Tab-separated table of C-alpha atoms in Angstrom:
chain	number	residue	atom	x	y	z
A	115	UNK	CA	-16.351	14.679	-54.148
A	116	UNK	CA	-17.723	15.724	-50.781
A	117	UNK	CA	-16.115	18.079	-48.240
A	118	UNK	CA	-15.705	15.211	-45.739
A	119	UNK	CA	-13.606	13.291	-48.274
A	120	UNK	CA	-11.391	16.299	-48.947
A	121	UNK	CA	-11.014	17.520	-45.329
A	122	UNK	CA	-11.978	14.580	-43.106
A	123	UNK	CA	-10.438	16.063	-39.952
A	124	UNK	CA	-12.344	19.343	-40.195
A	125	UNK	CA	-15.559	17.631	-41.223
A	126	UNK	CA	-15.254	15.098	-38.414
A	127	UNK	CA	-14.582	17.638	-35.680
A	128	UNK	CA	-17.166	17.554	-32.859
A	129	UNK	CA	-17.551	19.652	-29.703
A	130	UNK	CA	-16.035	16.771	-27.732
A	131	UNK	CA	-12.864	16.922	-29.836
A	132	UNK	CA	-12.693	20.668	-29.259
A	133	UNK	CA	-13.094	20.161	-25.500
A	134	UNK	CA	-10.230	17.675	-25.487
A	135	UNK	CA	-8.003	19.922	-27.572
A	136	UNK	CA	-8.827	22.626	-24.996
A	137	UNK	CA	-7.812	20.200	-22.208
A	138	UNK	CA	-4.545	19.624	-24.073
A	139	UNK	CA	-3.898	23.370	-24.326
A	140	UNK	CA	-4.699	23.753	-20.609
A	141	UNK	CA	-2.188	21.057	-19.647
A	142	UNK	CA	0.457	22.682	-21.853
A	143	UNK	CA	-0.326	26.063	-20.264
A	144	UNK	CA	-0.085	24.635	-16.724
A	145	UNK	CA	3.193	22.925	-17.589
A	146	UNK	CA	4.871	25.965	-19.140
A	147	UNK	CA	3.339	28.943	-17.373
A	148	UNK	CA	2.718	27.469	-13.900
A	149	UNK	CA	5.436	24.796	-14.108
A	150	UNK	CA	3.066	22.146	-12.720
A	151	UNK	CA	4.820	18.810	-13.304
A	152	UNK	CA	6.006	20.037	-16.735
A	153	UNK	CA	7.923	16.842	-17.512
A	154	UNK	CA	4.653	14.930	-17.631
A	155	UNK	CA	1.903	17.454	-18.213
A	156	UNK	CA	3.479	18.932	-21.328
A	157	UNK	CA	3.815	15.594	-23.194
A	158	UNK	CA	0.342	14.625	-21.988
A	159	UNK	CA	-1.114	17.940	-23.139
A	160	UNK	CA	0.499	17.762	-26.559
A	161	UNK	CA	-0.464	14.112	-26.871
A	162	UNK	CA	-4.074	15.028	-26.061
A	163	UNK	CA	-4.048	17.489	-28.963
A	164	UNK	CA	-2.534	14.872	-31.278
A	165	UNK	CA	-4.999	12.184	-30.255
A	166	UNK	CA	-8.062	14.395	-30.675
A	167	UNK	CA	-7.576	15.608	-34.198
A	168	UNK	CA	-10.248	13.530	-35.946
A	169	UNK	CA	-8.785	10.635	-37.931
A	170	UNK	CA	-5.325	11.517	-36.596
A	171	UNK	CA	-2.888	8.871	-37.808
A	172	UNK	CA	-1.168	8.742	-34.415
A	173	UNK	CA	-4.001	6.389	-33.407
A	174	UNK	CA	-5.129	3.245	-35.174
A	175	UNK	CA	-8.505	3.638	-36.868
A	176	UNK	CA	-10.899	1.077	-38.287
A	177	UNK	CA	-9.670	-0.139	-41.612
A	178	UNK	CA	-6.215	1.459	-41.373
A	179	UNK	CA	-3.337	-0.770	-42.415
A	180	UNK	CA	-0.634	0.904	-40.354
A	181	UNK	CA	-0.935	1.049	-36.567
A	182	UNK	CA	-0.891	4.532	-35.045
A	183	UNK	CA	2.388	5.447	-33.335
A	184	UNK	CA	0.734	6.218	-29.982
A	185	UNK	CA	-1.060	2.874	-30.040
A	186	UNK	CA	2.248	1.140	-30.780
A	187	UNK	CA	3.841	2.941	-27.807
A	188	UNK	CA	0.832	2.085	-25.638
A	189	UNK	CA	0.916	-1.619	-26.484
A	190	UNK	CA	4.670	-1.767	-25.953
A	191	UNK	CA	5.051	0.416	-22.889
A	192	UNK	CA	1.822	0.808	-20.942
A	193	UNK	CA	-0.085	-2.413	-21.594
A	194	UNK	CA	3.088	-4.324	-20.688
A	195	UNK	CA	3.811	-1.863	-17.805
A	196	UNK	CA	7.366	-1.446	-19.046
A	197	UNK	CA	7.355	2.387	-19.016
A	198	UNK	CA	6.159	2.864	-15.410
A	199	UNK	CA	8.544	0.162	-14.214
A	200	UNK	CA	11.483	1.827	-15.971
A	201	UNK	CA	10.472	5.069	-14.255
A	202	UNK	CA	10.657	3.198	-10.955
A	203	UNK	CA	14.288	2.290	-11.687
A	204	UNK	CA	14.975	5.980	-12.277
A	205	UNK	CA	13.169	7.036	-9.076
A	206	UNK	CA	14.999	4.366	-7.080
A	207	UNK	CA	18.323	5.665	-8.395
A	208	UNK	CA	17.355	9.184	-7.279
A	209	UNK	CA	16.296	8.254	-3.730
A	210	UNK	CA	18.707	8.409	-0.853
A	211	UNK	CA	17.244	6.207	1.863
A	212	UNK	CA	19.822	7.250	4.449
A	213	UNK	CA	17.594	9.950	6.050
A	214	UNK	CA	15.195	7.139	6.921
A	215	UNK	CA	17.888	5.546	9.079
A	216	UNK	CA	18.026	8.652	11.262
A	217	UNK	CA	14.536	8.048	12.634
A	218	UNK	CA	13.110	4.809	11.251
A	219	UNK	CA	9.880	5.319	13.201
A	220	UNK	CA	8.954	7.971	10.612
A	221	UNK	CA	8.512	5.101	8.148
A	222	UNK	CA	5.121	4.469	9.749
A	223	UNK	CA	3.816	7.747	8.355
A	224	UNK	CA	4.360	6.214	4.934
A	225	UNK	CA	1.545	3.868	5.951
A	226	UNK	CA	-0.709	6.390	7.730
A	227	UNK	CA	-0.685	8.823	4.830
A	228	UNK	CA	-2.098	6.171	2.476
A	229	UNK	CA	-5.378	6.447	4.375
A	230	UNK	CA	-6.894	8.649	1.662
A	231	UNK	CA	-6.557	5.873	-0.905
A	232	UNK	CA	-8.916	3.636	1.001
A	233	UNK	CA	-11.364	6.355	2.030
A	234	UNK	CA	-11.576	7.432	-1.618
A	235	UNK	CA	-12.098	3.853	-2.707
A	236	UNK	CA	-15.092	3.632	-0.369
A	237	UNK	CA	-16.412	7.009	-1.578
A	238	UNK	CA	-16.037	5.919	-5.206
A	239	UNK	CA	-18.214	2.870	-4.609
A	240	UNK	CA	-20.813	5.157	-2.986
A	241	UNK	CA	-21.065	7.238	-6.163
A	242	UNK	CA	-21.573	4.132	-8.273
A	243	UNK	CA	-18.185	2.857	-9.409
A	244	UNK	CA	-17.465	-0.885	-9.294
A	245	UNK	CA	-14.797	-2.150	-6.926
A	246	UNK	CA	-12.038	-2.398	-9.571
A	247	UNK	CA	-12.682	1.131	-10.785
A	248	UNK	CA	-13.009	2.438	-7.229
A	249	UNK	CA	-9.662	0.930	-6.259
A	250	UNK	CA	-8.031	2.484	-9.330
A	251	UNK	CA	-9.504	5.882	-8.466
A	252	UNK	CA	-8.411	5.560	-4.854
A	253	UNK	CA	-4.831	4.914	-5.890
A	254	UNK	CA	-4.649	8.516	-7.167
A	255	UNK	CA	-4.069	9.212	-3.467
A	256	UNK	CA	-0.798	7.317	-3.644
A	257	UNK	CA	0.530	10.544	-5.208
A	258	UNK	CA	2.646	8.230	-7.294
A	259	UNK	CA	2.154	8.349	-11.063
A	260	UNK	CA	3.666	5.005	-12.091
A	261	UNK	CA	1.761	3.136	-9.356
A	262	UNK	CA	-1.490	4.799	-10.450
A	263	UNK	CA	-0.813	3.813	-14.068
A	264	UNK	CA	-0.012	0.195	-13.221
A	265	UNK	CA	-3.043	-0.262	-10.962
A	266	UNK	CA	-5.453	1.495	-13.350
A	267	UNK	CA	-4.060	-0.404	-16.331
A	268	UNK	CA	-4.710	-3.731	-14.620
A	269	UNK	CA	-8.012	-2.993	-12.895
A	270	UNK	CA	-9.747	-0.275	-14.930
A	271	UNK	CA	-8.026	0.386	-18.273
A	272	UNK	CA	-10.913	2.545	-19.513
A	273	UNK	CA	-10.191	5.060	-16.748
A	274	UNK	CA	-6.433	5.196	-17.324
A	275	UNK	CA	-6.509	8.632	-18.979
A	276	UNK	CA	-8.421	10.602	-16.318
A	277	UNK	CA	-6.670	8.763	-13.472
A	278	UNK	CA	-3.224	9.616	-14.874
A	279	UNK	CA	-4.182	13.239	-15.434
A	280	UNK	CA	-5.580	13.494	-11.889
A	281	UNK	CA	-2.561	11.781	-10.317
A	282	UNK	CA	0.004	13.998	-12.019
A	283	UNK	CA	-1.996	17.227	-11.766
A	284	UNK	CA	-2.706	16.896	-8.050
A	285	UNK	CA	0.888	15.943	-7.332
A	286	UNK	CA	1.817	19.314	-8.748
A	287	UNK	CA	-0.838	20.931	-6.565
A	288	UNK	CA	0.544	19.557	-3.283
A	289	UNK	CA	1.688	23.064	-2.194
A	290	UNK	CA	-1.910	24.230	-2.614
A	291	UNK	CA	-3.757	21.166	-1.277
A	292	UNK	CA	-1.731	20.282	1.839
A	293	UNK	CA	-1.262	23.559	3.796
A	294	UNK	CA	-4.959	24.346	4.434
A	295	UNK	CA	-5.652	20.758	5.538
A	296	UNK	CA	-2.661	20.829	7.910
A	297	UNK	CA	-3.648	24.212	9.354
A	298	UNK	CA	-7.177	22.987	9.912
A	299	UNK	CA	-5.993	19.974	11.890
A	300	UNK	CA	-3.172	21.497	13.944
A	301	UNK	CA	-2.819	24.269	16.497
A	302	UNK	CA	-0.100	26.912	16.168
A	303	UNK	CA	1.593	25.365	19.206
A	304	UNK	CA	1.779	22.017	17.382
A	305	UNK	CA	3.124	23.627	14.227
A	306	UNK	CA	5.863	25.303	16.274
A	307	UNK	CA	6.991	21.975	17.728
A	308	UNK	CA	10.698	21.346	17.182
A	309	UNK	CA	12.083	17.897	16.489
A	310	UNK	CA	15.267	16.454	17.914
A	311	UNK	CA	17.941	16.386	15.243
A	312	UNK	CA	19.590	13.081	14.330
A	313	UNK	CA	21.355	14.665	11.406
A	314	UNK	CA	24.796	13.466	12.476
A	315	UNK	CA	23.889	9.807	12.599
A	316	UNK	CA	26.018	7.843	10.176
A	317	UNK	CA	25.002	4.855	8.076
A	318	UNK	CA	27.349	2.206	6.704
A	319	UNK	CA	27.484	1.465	3.009
A	320	UNK	CA	26.684	-2.202	3.664
A	321	UNK	CA	23.465	-1.128	5.388
A	322	UNK	CA	22.419	0.969	2.421
A	323	UNK	CA	23.181	-1.929	0.061
A	324	UNK	CA	21.361	-4.498	2.189
A	325	UNK	CA	18.228	-2.373	2.630
A	326	UNK	CA	16.877	-2.501	-0.962
A	327	UNK	CA	17.694	-6.206	-1.245
A	328	UNK	CA	15.997	-7.206	2.011
A	329	UNK	CA	12.957	-5.013	1.404
A	330	UNK	CA	12.468	-6.553	-2.059
A	331	UNK	CA	12.776	-10.110	-0.783
A	332	UNK	CA	10.440	-9.536	2.174
A	333	UNK	CA	7.833	-7.661	0.140
A	334	UNK	CA	8.019	-10.283	-2.607
A	335	UNK	CA	7.591	-13.171	-0.180
A	336	UNK	CA	4.558	-11.625	1.513
A	337	UNK	CA	2.920	-10.006	-1.497
A	338	UNK	CA	4.248	-11.307	-4.836
A	339	UNK	CA	2.010	-8.824	-6.674
A	340	UNK	CA	4.068	-5.976	-5.267
A	341	UNK	CA	7.338	-7.440	-6.597
A	342	UNK	CA	7.487	-5.477	-9.871
A	343	UNK	CA	6.675	-2.201	-8.122
A	344	UNK	CA	8.978	-2.496	-5.123
A	345	UNK	CA	11.553	-4.580	-7.003
A	346	UNK	CA	12.230	-2.064	-9.773
A	347	UNK	CA	12.284	0.821	-7.279
A	348	UNK	CA	14.808	-1.012	-5.106
A	349	UNK	CA	16.834	-2.191	-8.115
A	350	UNK	CA	17.322	1.447	-9.069
A	351	UNK	CA	18.345	2.215	-5.496
A	352	UNK	CA	20.803	-0.688	-5.431
A	353	UNK	CA	22.449	0.660	-8.584
A	354	UNK	CA	22.829	3.962	-6.736
A	355	UNK	CA	24.139	2.583	-3.463
A	356	UNK	CA	26.367	-0.284	-4.620
A	357	UNK	CA	29.152	2.175	-5.398
A	358	UNK	CA	30.447	0.327	-8.464
A	359	UNK	CA	27.813	1.416	-10.995
A	360	UNK	CA	28.033	5.164	-10.796
A	361	UNK	CA	27.720	5.547	-14.532
A	362	UNK	CA	24.577	3.381	-14.640
A	363	UNK	CA	23.174	5.234	-11.653
A	364	UNK	CA	23.627	8.585	-13.373
A	365	UNK	CA	22.152	7.193	-16.591
A	366	UNK	CA	19.103	5.906	-14.698
A	367	UNK	CA	18.648	9.251	-12.947
A	368	UNK	CA	19.001	11.334	-16.086
A	369	UNK	CA	18.838	9.758	-19.546
A	370	UNK	CA	16.559	6.846	-18.649
A	371	UNK	CA	14.229	9.050	-16.584
A	372	UNK	CA	14.044	11.690	-19.305
A	373	UNK	CA	13.516	9.290	-22.203
A	374	UNK	CA	10.849	7.218	-20.496
A	375	UNK	CA	9.108	10.316	-19.130
A	376	UNK	CA	8.738	11.704	-22.661
A	377	UNK	CA	7.336	8.404	-23.925
A	378	UNK	CA	5.131	7.835	-20.868
A	379	UNK	CA	3.504	11.256	-21.028
A	380	UNK	CA	2.706	11.255	-24.712
A	381	UNK	CA	1.592	7.623	-24.672
A	382	UNK	CA	-0.833	8.152	-21.770
A	383	UNK	CA	-2.395	10.862	-23.911
A	384	UNK	CA	-3.493	8.196	-26.395
A	385	UNK	CA	-6.136	7.232	-23.823
A	386	UNK	CA	-7.363	10.828	-23.588
A	387	UNK	CA	-9.607	10.603	-26.610
A	388	UNK	CA	-12.869	12.553	-26.704
A	389	UNK	CA	-15.105	9.489	-26.582
A	390	UNK	CA	-13.353	8.142	-23.471
A	391	UNK	CA	-12.545	11.379	-21.643
A	392	UNK	CA	-15.511	13.705	-22.125
A	393	UNK	CA	-17.749	11.888	-19.667
A	394	UNK	CA	-19.356	12.504	-16.308
A	395	UNK	CA	-17.006	9.851	-14.867
A	396	UNK	CA	-13.999	12.039	-15.609
A	397	UNK	CA	-15.355	14.906	-13.510
A	398	UNK	CA	-16.147	12.465	-10.686
A	399	UNK	CA	-12.628	11.016	-10.865
A	400	UNK	CA	-11.029	14.464	-10.744
A	401	UNK	CA	-13.184	15.344	-7.716
A	402	UNK	CA	-12.459	12.087	-5.912
A	403	UNK	CA	-8.736	12.552	-6.600
A	404	UNK	CA	-8.731	15.725	-4.514
A	405	UNK	CA	-10.477	13.854	-1.690
A	406	UNK	CA	-7.725	11.242	-1.813
A	407	UNK	CA	-4.982	13.843	-1.372
A	408	UNK	CA	-6.894	15.649	1.404
A	409	UNK	CA	-7.520	12.453	3.383
A	410	UNK	CA	-3.917	11.283	2.866
A	411	UNK	CA	-2.710	14.524	4.407
A	412	UNK	CA	-5.226	14.279	7.227
A	413	UNK	CA	-4.261	10.645	7.869
A	414	UNK	CA	-0.587	11.541	8.276
A	415	UNK	CA	-1.240	14.548	10.518
A	416	UNK	CA	-3.732	12.755	12.757
A	417	UNK	CA	-1.451	9.730	13.073
A	418	UNK	CA	1.367	12.018	14.247
A	419	UNK	CA	-0.936	13.488	16.874
A	420	UNK	CA	-1.890	9.990	17.986
A	421	UNK	CA	1.742	8.887	18.192
A	422	UNK	CA	2.656	11.954	20.219
A	423	UNK	CA	0.366	10.737	23.005
A	424	UNK	CA	2.656	7.735	23.491
A	425	UNK	CA	6.067	9.124	22.537
A	426	UNK	CA	8.420	10.584	25.159
A	427	UNK	CA	8.836	14.369	25.138
A	428	UNK	CA	12.161	14.396	23.252
A	429	UNK	CA	10.880	12.085	20.521
A	430	UNK	CA	7.595	13.784	19.728
A	431	UNK	CA	6.876	14.476	16.073
A	432	UNK	CA	5.713	17.790	14.644
A	433	UNK	CA	2.284	16.776	13.264
A	434	UNK	CA	2.956	18.655	10.037
A	435	UNK	CA	5.687	16.115	9.255
A	436	UNK	CA	3.049	13.374	9.190
A	437	UNK	CA	1.633	14.922	6.019
A	438	UNK	CA	4.889	14.071	4.179
A	439	UNK	CA	3.959	10.396	4.281
A	440	UNK	CA	2.481	10.801	0.808
A	441	UNK	CA	4.650	9.875	-2.125
A	442	UNK	CA	4.876	13.310	-3.794
A	443	UNK	CA	8.614	13.490	-3.408
A	444	UNK	CA	10.361	15.723	-2.477
A	445	UNK	CA	7.638	18.328	-2.983
A	446	UNK	CA	5.689	17.435	0.135
A	447	UNK	CA	8.833	17.595	2.314
A	448	UNK	CA	9.646	21.006	0.895
A	449	UNK	CA	6.127	22.268	1.568
A	450	UNK	CA	6.250	21.146	5.208
A	451	UNK	CA	9.746	22.547	5.684
A	452	UNK	CA	8.488	25.855	4.281
A	453	UNK	CA	5.439	25.821	6.562
A	454	UNK	CA	7.690	25.179	9.575
A	455	UNK	CA	9.934	28.097	8.664
A	456	UNK	CA	6.931	30.333	8.176
A	457	UNK	CA	5.770	29.625	11.735
A	458	UNK	CA	9.261	29.847	13.220
A	459	UNK	CA	12.235	30.907	11.058
A	460	UNK	CA	14.551	28.721	13.179
A	461	UNK	CA	12.530	25.508	13.026
A	462	UNK	CA	14.189	23.298	10.403
A	463	UNK	CA	11.974	20.342	9.584
A	464	UNK	CA	13.597	19.388	6.278
A	465	UNK	CA	15.412	16.243	7.424
A	466	UNK	CA	12.492	14.570	9.278
A	467	UNK	CA	10.222	15.692	6.435
A	468	UNK	CA	12.521	14.062	3.848
A	469	UNK	CA	12.728	10.881	5.972
A	470	UNK	CA	8.944	10.694	6.118
A	471	UNK	CA	8.581	11.480	2.430
A	472	UNK	CA	10.988	8.642	1.550
A	473	UNK	CA	8.821	6.367	3.685
A	474	UNK	CA	5.852	7.569	1.644
A	475	UNK	CA	7.576	6.399	-1.531
A	476	UNK	CA	7.821	2.901	-0.127
A	477	UNK	CA	4.296	3.043	1.307
A	478	UNK	CA	2.704	3.973	-2.000
A	479	UNK	CA	4.211	1.068	-3.936
A	480	UNK	CA	3.292	-1.331	-1.139
A	481	UNK	CA	-0.323	-0.125	-1.247
A	482	UNK	CA	-0.313	-0.500	-5.030
A	483	UNK	CA	0.836	-4.111	-4.643
A	484	UNK	CA	-1.727	-4.784	-1.909
A	485	UNK	CA	-4.579	-3.435	-4.014
A	486	UNK	CA	-3.497	-5.560	-6.971
A	487	UNK	CA	-3.465	-8.547	-4.634
A	488	UNK	CA	-6.678	-7.883	-2.693
A	489	UNK	CA	-9.119	-6.673	-5.347
A	490	UNK	CA	-8.993	-9.824	-7.546
A	491	UNK	CA	-9.040	-11.920	-4.377
A	492	UNK	CA	-12.376	-10.459	-3.273
A	493	UNK	CA	-13.974	-10.357	-6.728
B	230	UNK	CA	-25.435	-1.342	1.354
B	231	UNK	CA	-24.327	-2.276	-2.128
B	232	UNK	CA	-21.937	-5.133	-2.726
B	233	UNK	CA	-19.112	-2.942	-4.007
B	234	UNK	CA	-19.239	-0.820	-0.861
B	235	UNK	CA	-18.971	-3.854	1.401
B	236	UNK	CA	-16.030	-5.124	-0.648
B	237	UNK	CA	-14.395	-1.687	-0.513
B	238	UNK	CA	-14.726	-1.602	3.276
B	239	UNK	CA	-13.240	-5.084	3.593
B	240	UNK	CA	-10.349	-4.291	1.248
B	241	UNK	CA	-9.742	-0.981	3.037
B	242	UNK	CA	-9.547	-2.684	6.429
B	243	UNK	CA	-7.139	-5.340	5.239
B	244	UNK	CA	-5.211	-2.855	3.092
B	245	UNK	CA	-4.591	-0.383	5.937
B	246	UNK	CA	-3.579	-3.206	8.267
B	247	UNK	CA	-1.384	-4.648	5.520
B	248	UNK	CA	0.517	-1.457	4.775
B	249	UNK	CA	1.149	-0.879	8.504
B	250	UNK	CA	2.364	-4.467	8.792
B	251	UNK	CA	4.786	-3.977	5.895
B	252	UNK	CA	6.094	-0.685	7.215
B	253	UNK	CA	6.561	-2.126	10.709
B	254	UNK	CA	8.466	-4.998	9.146
B	255	UNK	CA	10.683	-2.577	7.227
B	256	UNK	CA	11.186	-0.605	10.444
B	257	UNK	CA	12.630	-3.716	12.074
B	258	UNK	CA	14.709	-4.398	8.943
B	259	UNK	CA	16.241	-0.932	9.302
B	260	UNK	CA	16.897	-1.400	13.014
B	261	UNK	CA	18.327	-4.869	12.365
B	262	UNK	CA	20.718	-4.081	9.530
B	263	UNK	CA	21.787	-0.847	11.196
B	264	UNK	CA	22.834	-2.927	14.224
B	265	UNK	CA	24.345	-5.742	12.144
B	266	UNK	CA	26.367	-3.419	9.944
B	267	UNK	CA	27.390	-0.469	12.081
B	268	UNK	CA	29.162	2.478	10.441
B	269	UNK	CA	32.695	1.632	9.326
B	270	UNK	CA	35.630	3.890	8.502
B	271	UNK	CA	34.183	4.729	5.136
B	272	UNK	CA	30.793	5.984	6.108
B	273	UNK	CA	28.023	7.896	4.511
B	274	UNK	CA	26.990	10.888	6.579
B	275	UNK	CA	23.294	11.545	6.251
B	276	UNK	CA	23.552	15.142	7.314
B	277	UNK	CA	22.728	17.782	4.801
B	278	UNK	CA	22.999	15.815	1.616
B	279	UNK	CA	19.500	14.582	1.073
B	280	UNK	CA	17.644	17.834	0.995
B	281	UNK	CA	20.133	19.234	-1.462
B	282	UNK	CA	20.174	16.357	-3.881
B	283	UNK	CA	16.453	16.005	-4.475
B	284	UNK	CA	16.175	18.484	-7.286
B	285	UNK	CA	13.711	16.943	-9.659
B	286	UNK	CA	10.763	14.663	-9.363
B	287	UNK	CA	9.944	11.858	-11.692
B	288	UNK	CA	6.867	10.069	-10.488
């Protein structure tokens, strides 16, 4: 009997497996010690360790009779897109769209701050990726995990692991990525700009019920590919706002979100195997992901500056608020609010920042749907 | 220029225009339903609640 028969895992261990186990440990460390997106990074980190023990039975191997548990989860939840869509129900149930009704114009920043997605897509083609892969890499800039997973799963399944890791890691790094970009693009005078408060504006319940329904129907009619993304998000929001499903709303916000998050994180890790992850492409994807976030932030800030040229004095927008048009919610709004307070302890930007950030949530799923529509159309 | 780059530029142009179109549409939806269904007796006040309730993120 040979050593490899007795201890196949130890005998089969390569440097690539060790690298991936190290990546797993790093994600666990970041989740626990730095609290970077712990709900996702911890399951992903542990899953990466599980998936990279050679011959680990959590994955299906050639000749094995029983399917690995992570592969079963993947086929059931990621390949079918069920997990990310269930997460959308949970997110929808958590979002209060009413701040958006205070200043609906801020919704436009949810479009401007998607700029980085497209710039990154162009950059990705310049470094040699095909259009489907480039679009999937660009969508990291949506700062929206489920959208990134759905787009990557449909257009570039082989890149699903690194794209998911980049999307979730950079979302956690918003407080580090956004402030320097904003400072670079704005003057102190602009950062001190105060915004007129519409905090007392009231919204009827009927309005809040009609909004998710109308948005779903309109988005579905114009871009049917966006229906699952926007539809599940708005379904969750309808459960929240209808007023007769409080129990379901709470379940969606808590139990459903927690259960699916556990499964989503650990299942994504099944794609983080050494042979797929330890590649030059992964480093490129991680680098391009940062570009996406930087250009998203720049897009939002510059669009605010452009709008201010045309807006009357009392309606001008603090350019920092434009950066909240990304979907990292509510982290981006908190970062901008904090930056505003740092410049002027009496400048409260939280409400316009939240309104813009909510717009970013809608913008990211719309872009996801558009990319799923446009890329196959041009292929 | 390689073919993928040209496609990426085309998709980017249409994509940016598309997302602005959608958001403008939603802007008018908000304006419209806010006018059609003005606040009643039982209203939801937007002030102060949103920033407090967003405690966790699940993306």
